[in-house]
Coordinates of C-alpha atoms in Angstrom, one line a residue:
M1 CA 75.6 113.7 115.1
W2 CA 77.7 112.9 112.0
H3 CA 78.7 115.1 110.6
T4 CA 78.3 115.1 106.1
Y5 CA 81.4 116.5 104.7
A6 CA 80.8 118.4 101.9
G7 CA 82.6 117.3 98.7
R8 CA 81.9 115.5 95.9
E9 CA 78.4 112.5 95.3
N10 CA 80.9 110.1 93.2
A11 CA 82.3 107.6 95.9
V12 CA 85.7 107.7 97.1
L13 CA 86.6 104.4 97.2
E14 CA 84.1 101.5 94.7
I15 CA 84.9 97.8 95.2
R16 CA 83.3 96.1 92.4
D17 CA 83.0 92.4 92.9
I18 CA 86.7 91.4 94.0
S19 CA 87.5 88.0 95.2
K20 CA 90.7 86.7 96.3
T21 CA 91.3 82.9 97.3
F22 CA 95.4 81.9 99.2
G23 CA 97.1 78.8 98.4
K24 CA 94.2 77.6 94.9
G25 CA 94.9 73.4 95.0
T26 CA 96.0 73.6 97.6
V27 CA 95.3 72.3 101.0
N28 CA 94.6 75.3 103.1
E29 CA 92.8 76.8 100.3
H30 CA 91.5 79.7 101.8
T31 CA 88.8 81.8 99.6
A32 CA 89.3 85.2 101.7
L33 CA 87.8 87.8 99.9
N34 CA 83.6 86.5 98.4
H35 CA 82.6 88.9 95.8
V36 CA 83.0 91.9 97.6
S37 CA 80.9 95.0 96.5
L38 CA 81.5 98.8 98.4
K39 CA 80.7 102.3 98.1
V40 CA 81.9 104.2 100.4
E41 CA 81.3 108.1 99.8
N42 CA 83.2 111.7 100.7
Q43 CA 80.9 111.7 104.3
D44 CA 81.7 108.1 105.2
F45 CA 83.6 107.0 108.4
I46 CA 82.3 103.4 109.1
T47 CA 83.9 101.3 111.1
I48 CA 84.1 97.0 110.0
L49 CA 83.1 94.2 112.3
G50 CA 83.7 90.6 111.7
S51 CA 85.3 87.5 114.1
N52 CA 89.3 86.5 112.6
G53 CA 89.3 85.2 109.7
A54 CA 86.6 87.3 109.0
G55 CA 88.5 89.0 105.9
K56 CA 88.9 92.7 106.9
S57 CA 92.6 93.3 107.1
T58 CA 92.1 91.1 104.3
L59 CA 89.9 93.7 102.2
F60 CA 92.4 96.3 103.0
G61 CA 95.0 94.3 101.9
A62 CA 93.2 94.3 98.7
I63 CA 92.3 98.5 99.5
V64 CA 95.6 99.6 99.2
G65 CA 97.6 97.0 97.4
S66 CA 99.3 94.2 99.1
F67 CA 98.2 91.9 97.3
L68 CA 96.1 91.8 94.0
V69 CA 92.4 90.1 93.6
D70 CA 92.1 87.2 91.3
S71 CA 88.7 89.2 90.1
G72 CA 86.8 92.0 90.3
S73 CA 88.0 96.0 89.7
I74 CA 89.2 98.2 92.9
L75 CA 88.2 102.1 92.1
L76 CA 89.6 105.9 94.1
D77 CA 88.7 108.3 93.0
G78 CA 87.6 106.9 89.8
D79 CA 90.5 106.3 88.9
D80 CA 91.4 102.6 88.4
I81 CA 94.1 101.3 90.7
T82 CA 93.1 97.3 90.8
Y83 CA 96.8 96.5 89.1
L84 CA 98.2 100.0 90.7
P85 CA 101.5 99.5 92.3
E86 CA 101.0 99.7 95.8
F87 CA 104.6 101.7 96.7
R88 CA 101.8 104.3 94.1
R89 CA 99.0 104.0 95.8
A90 CA 100.6 104.8 99.5
R91 CA 100.5 108.5 97.9
R92 CA 96.7 108.3 98.0
I93 CA 95.7 106.2 101.4
G94 CA 96.6 106.5 104.7
I95 CA 96.8 103.6 107.1
L96 CA 97.5 102.9 110.7
F97 CA 97.7 99.5 111.4
Q98 CA 97.3 97.8 115.4
D99 CA 101.6 97.6 116.1
P100 CA 103.2 100.9 116.5
M101 CA 106.2 99.5 115.8
K102 CA 104.9 100.1 111.9
G103 CA 104.3 103.1 109.8
T104 CA 107.9 105.0 111.1
A105 CA 111.4 104.6 110.3
P106 CA 112.3 104.7 113.8
D107 CA 116.3 106.1 113.6
L108 CA 115.0 108.4 112.3
T109 CA 113.1 111.6 113.9
I110 CA 110.0 112.8 115.2
E111 CA 110.4 116.4 112.9
E112 CA 112.1 113.6 109.9
N113 CA 109.3 111.1 109.0
L114 CA 106.8 113.8 109.7
S115 CA 108.5 115.4 106.4
L116 CA 109.1 112.6 104.6
A117 CA 105.2 111.7 105.4
Y118 CA 104.6 115.3 104.6
N119 CA 107.2 115.5 101.5
Q120 CA 106.7 112.2 99.7
E121 CA 104.3 114.3 96.8
R122 CA 106.7 117.6 96.4
R123 CA 110.4 115.9 96.3
F124 CA 112.5 112.6 96.3
P125 CA 111.3 110.4 98.4
L126 CA 113.9 108.7 100.4
S127 CA 115.7 112.2 101.1
K128 CA 115.1 112.6 105.2
A129 CA 116.1 116.9 104.9
V130 CA 113.7 119.0 107.4
R131 CA 112.4 122.5 105.6
K132 CA 112.4 125.0 107.9
S133 CA 109.2 125.7 106.7
D134 CA 107.4 123.1 108.0
L135 CA 108.1 122.7 111.1
A136 CA 105.7 125.3 112.7
L137 CA 103.2 123.3 111.1
F138 CA 104.4 120.2 112.3
R139 CA 104.3 122.2 115.3
E140 CA 101.2 123.2 115.3
E141 CA 99.7 120.2 114.7
L142 CA 101.6 117.7 117.1
A143 CA 100.7 120.4 120.5
S144 CA 96.5 119.9 119.8
F145 CA 97.9 116.2 120.6
G146 CA 98.5 117.5 123.9
M147 CA 100.9 114.0 124.8
G148 CA 103.7 117.1 124.7
L149 CA 105.4 115.7 121.0
E150 CA 105.7 119.5 120.3
D151 CA 108.2 119.6 122.2
R152 CA 109.8 116.1 121.5
M153 CA 110.7 116.9 118.1
K154 CA 114.8 115.7 117.5
M155 CA 113.4 113.0 119.6
K156 CA 113.6 109.0 117.5
V157 CA 111.1 107.5 117.2
G158 CA 111.3 104.4 118.7
L159 CA 112.3 106.1 122.1
L160 CA 107.9 106.6 122.3
S161 CA 105.8 105.0 124.2
G162 CA 103.1 103.3 121.9
G163 CA 100.5 105.3 122.3
Q164 CA 102.9 108.7 121.4
R165 CA 104.3 106.4 118.0
Q166 CA 100.7 106.0 117.1
A167 CA 99.4 109.5 117.2
M168 CA 102.2 110.6 116.5
T169 CA 101.9 107.5 112.7
L170 CA 97.9 109.1 112.8
L171 CA 99.9 112.4 112.1
M172 CA 102.3 111.5 109.2
A173 CA 98.8 109.1 108.0
T174 CA 97.0 112.6 108.0
I175 CA 98.7 115.7 107.1
A176 CA 98.8 115.2 103.5
K177 CA 95.1 114.8 103.9
P178 CA 94.9 111.1 101.2
Q179 CA 91.9 110.2 99.4
L180 CA 90.4 107.8 102.0
L181 CA 92.5 106.2 105.8
L182 CA 92.9 103.1 106.7
L183 CA 93.1 102.2 110.6
D184 CA 93.3 98.2 111.4
E185 CA 92.6 98.6 115.0
H186 CA 95.0 100.8 115.7
T187 CA 94.0 101.0 119.3
A188 CA 93.8 98.0 120.2
A189 CA 97.6 97.7 121.1
L190 CA 97.0 100.0 124.1
D191 CA 96.4 101.0 126.9
P192 CA 92.5 102.0 127.8
A193 CA 93.4 105.6 128.6
T194 CA 95.8 105.6 126.2
A195 CA 93.7 104.7 123.8
E196 CA 90.6 106.9 124.3
K197 CA 93.4 109.6 123.7
V198 CA 94.4 108.2 120.5
M199 CA 90.5 107.5 119.6
A200 CA 89.8 110.6 120.3
I201 CA 92.3 112.3 118.4
T202 CA 91.3 110.6 115.8
V203 CA 87.9 111.2 115.7
K204 CA 89.4 115.2 115.8
I205 CA 91.8 114.6 112.3
V206 CA 89.2 113.0 109.8
E207 CA 86.4 115.7 110.7
E208 CA 88.3 119.0 111.2
R209 CA 89.6 117.4 107.3
H210 CA 87.2 115.6 106.0
I211 CA 88.9 112.2 105.4
P212 CA 87.1 108.8 105.1
T213 CA 88.0 106.1 107.0
M214 CA 87.3 102.9 107.4
M215 CA 88.5 101.5 110.8
I216 CA 88.1 98.5 111.7
T217 CA 87.5 97.2 115.3
H218 CA 87.2 94.0 117.4
N219 CA 85.3 96.4 119.7
M220 CA 80.8 96.4 119.2
N221 CA 80.5 99.1 121.9
M222 CA 82.8 102.1 119.7
A223 CA 81.8 100.1 116.5
L224 CA 78.1 100.7 116.9
K225 CA 79.2 105.1 118.0
T226 CA 81.8 106.1 115.6
G227 CA 81.6 106.8 112.4
N228 CA 78.2 107.3 110.6
R229 CA 78.0 104.0 109.2
T230 CA 79.0 100.0 110.2
L231 CA 79.8 97.1 108.2
M232 CA 80.5 92.9 110.0
L233 CA 82.5 91.1 107.4
D234 CA 81.5 86.8 107.8
D235 CA 83.3 84.6 105.5
G236 CA 85.1 86.6 103.6
E237 CA 82.0 88.4 102.2
I238 CA 79.6 92.1 103.4
I239 CA 76.8 90.5 105.4
L240 CA 75.2 93.5 107.7
D241 CA 75.9 97.1 106.2
I242 CA 74.3 99.5 108.5
D243 CA 73.9 103.6 108.1
A244 CA 73.6 106.4 110.1
K245 CA 69.7 105.5 110.4
Q246 CA 69.7 101.7 111.1
R247 CA 72.1 102.6 113.8
D248 CA 70.2 105.2 116.2
G249 CA 70.1 104.2 119.0
M250 CA 70.7 100.7 118.0
G251 CA 72.5 98.4 121.4
V252 CA 75.3 95.2 120.8
E253 CA 72.3 93.3 121.8
Q254 CA 70.8 94.4 119.1
L255 CA 73.5 94.4 116.6
M256 CA 74.6 90.1 117.6
S257 CA 70.7 89.7 116.9
L258 CA 70.9 90.9 113.7
Y259 CA 74.3 88.7 112.8
S260 CA 71.8 85.7 113.6
G261 CA 69.2 86.4 112.1
K262 CA 71.5 86.9 109.5
K263 CA 74.0 83.4 109.2
G264 CA 71.6 82.0 112.0
K265 CA 73.8 81.2 115.0
G266 CA 76.1 83.4 117.5
M267 CA 79.2 84.7 117.5
D268 CA 81.7 82.9 117.9
N269 CA 84.5 84.3 118.4
D270 CA 86.2 85.7 121.9
R271 CA 87.5 87.8 121.3
M272 CA 85.1 90.6 119.9
L273 CA 82.9 89.3 122.4
L274 CA 85.1 90.4 125.1
S275 CA 85.5 93.2 123.9
V276 CA 81.4 94.5 124.1

C-alpha cells in the first residue's frame, strides 16, 4: 500500500490549460501539448505512460522551464512559475534523465558534485569546496544505497558505472529536498538488475523524504505497480488519470483496453508493448 504523506491539502503543482506548438507556421508544425491541466498533490507519486511523441517529455520540459508554453499557467506551491527562468526553477524542482551522463559534472568528485547540489541555496553556486560538516551526511546517504559509493567519495563521477552514476544523480536531485521530483525514464538505459536496484532506491527516497514525484516510463507493469496514480498521454493530451483505487488489481490488458476505449484504436508503440 502506498503511504499517504502528511502535508498541505493544496496541490504542490498545478498545471492550468497549457499548450505548446513547435515549428508554428512551418511544414514541421507540431502541437506537443494540447490544453493540458493537471494537479499533483503532496502525497502523489505519479507514473506517466504514452507512446513516442505523446508529449511526456514535453510536459516535463514545460514544468522545468526548458521552453515557455504558448498559453496557460504553471503553479508550484501556489507560486506562478509560468515565466520563471529555468535556473530558478531548478532550485525547487529535481529532475533525472534517461542518460546517466546528464545532471553531473564528470570531472568533479562524488563529494564535490553532492556539495554543489546540497549547498546550492547556501553559497555561491559555482564553488566546489566541500564542507567537512557535510561529509558525514554524504557518506551516510551513499552507504544506504549498498553500492560502495561511500568509500569512493574522492573518485571522479565520470569513472562510475551507469547504475552508480544514476544512483548518485538521484541523491543529488533529492538531498536538498526539492518541492517536486521529475524522473524521465531514469532506469531505461540500465541493465535489468541495476534498473531494479535504482528503482528500489528511488521509491525509498521518495517515501522517506515525502517528495511529490512524477515518473515517465515505457514499462506498463512498473507504471501500475509504482506510486499511487498513473497518467497516460496521447497526442499531447492526458487521456487517462487512474488513481490508486482504480489501479488496484489492474493488469496491463485492462490498461490497454482502457486506452483503446478512449482512442478507438490499439497501442502501436513497439517500445511500450515490448516493455510489457
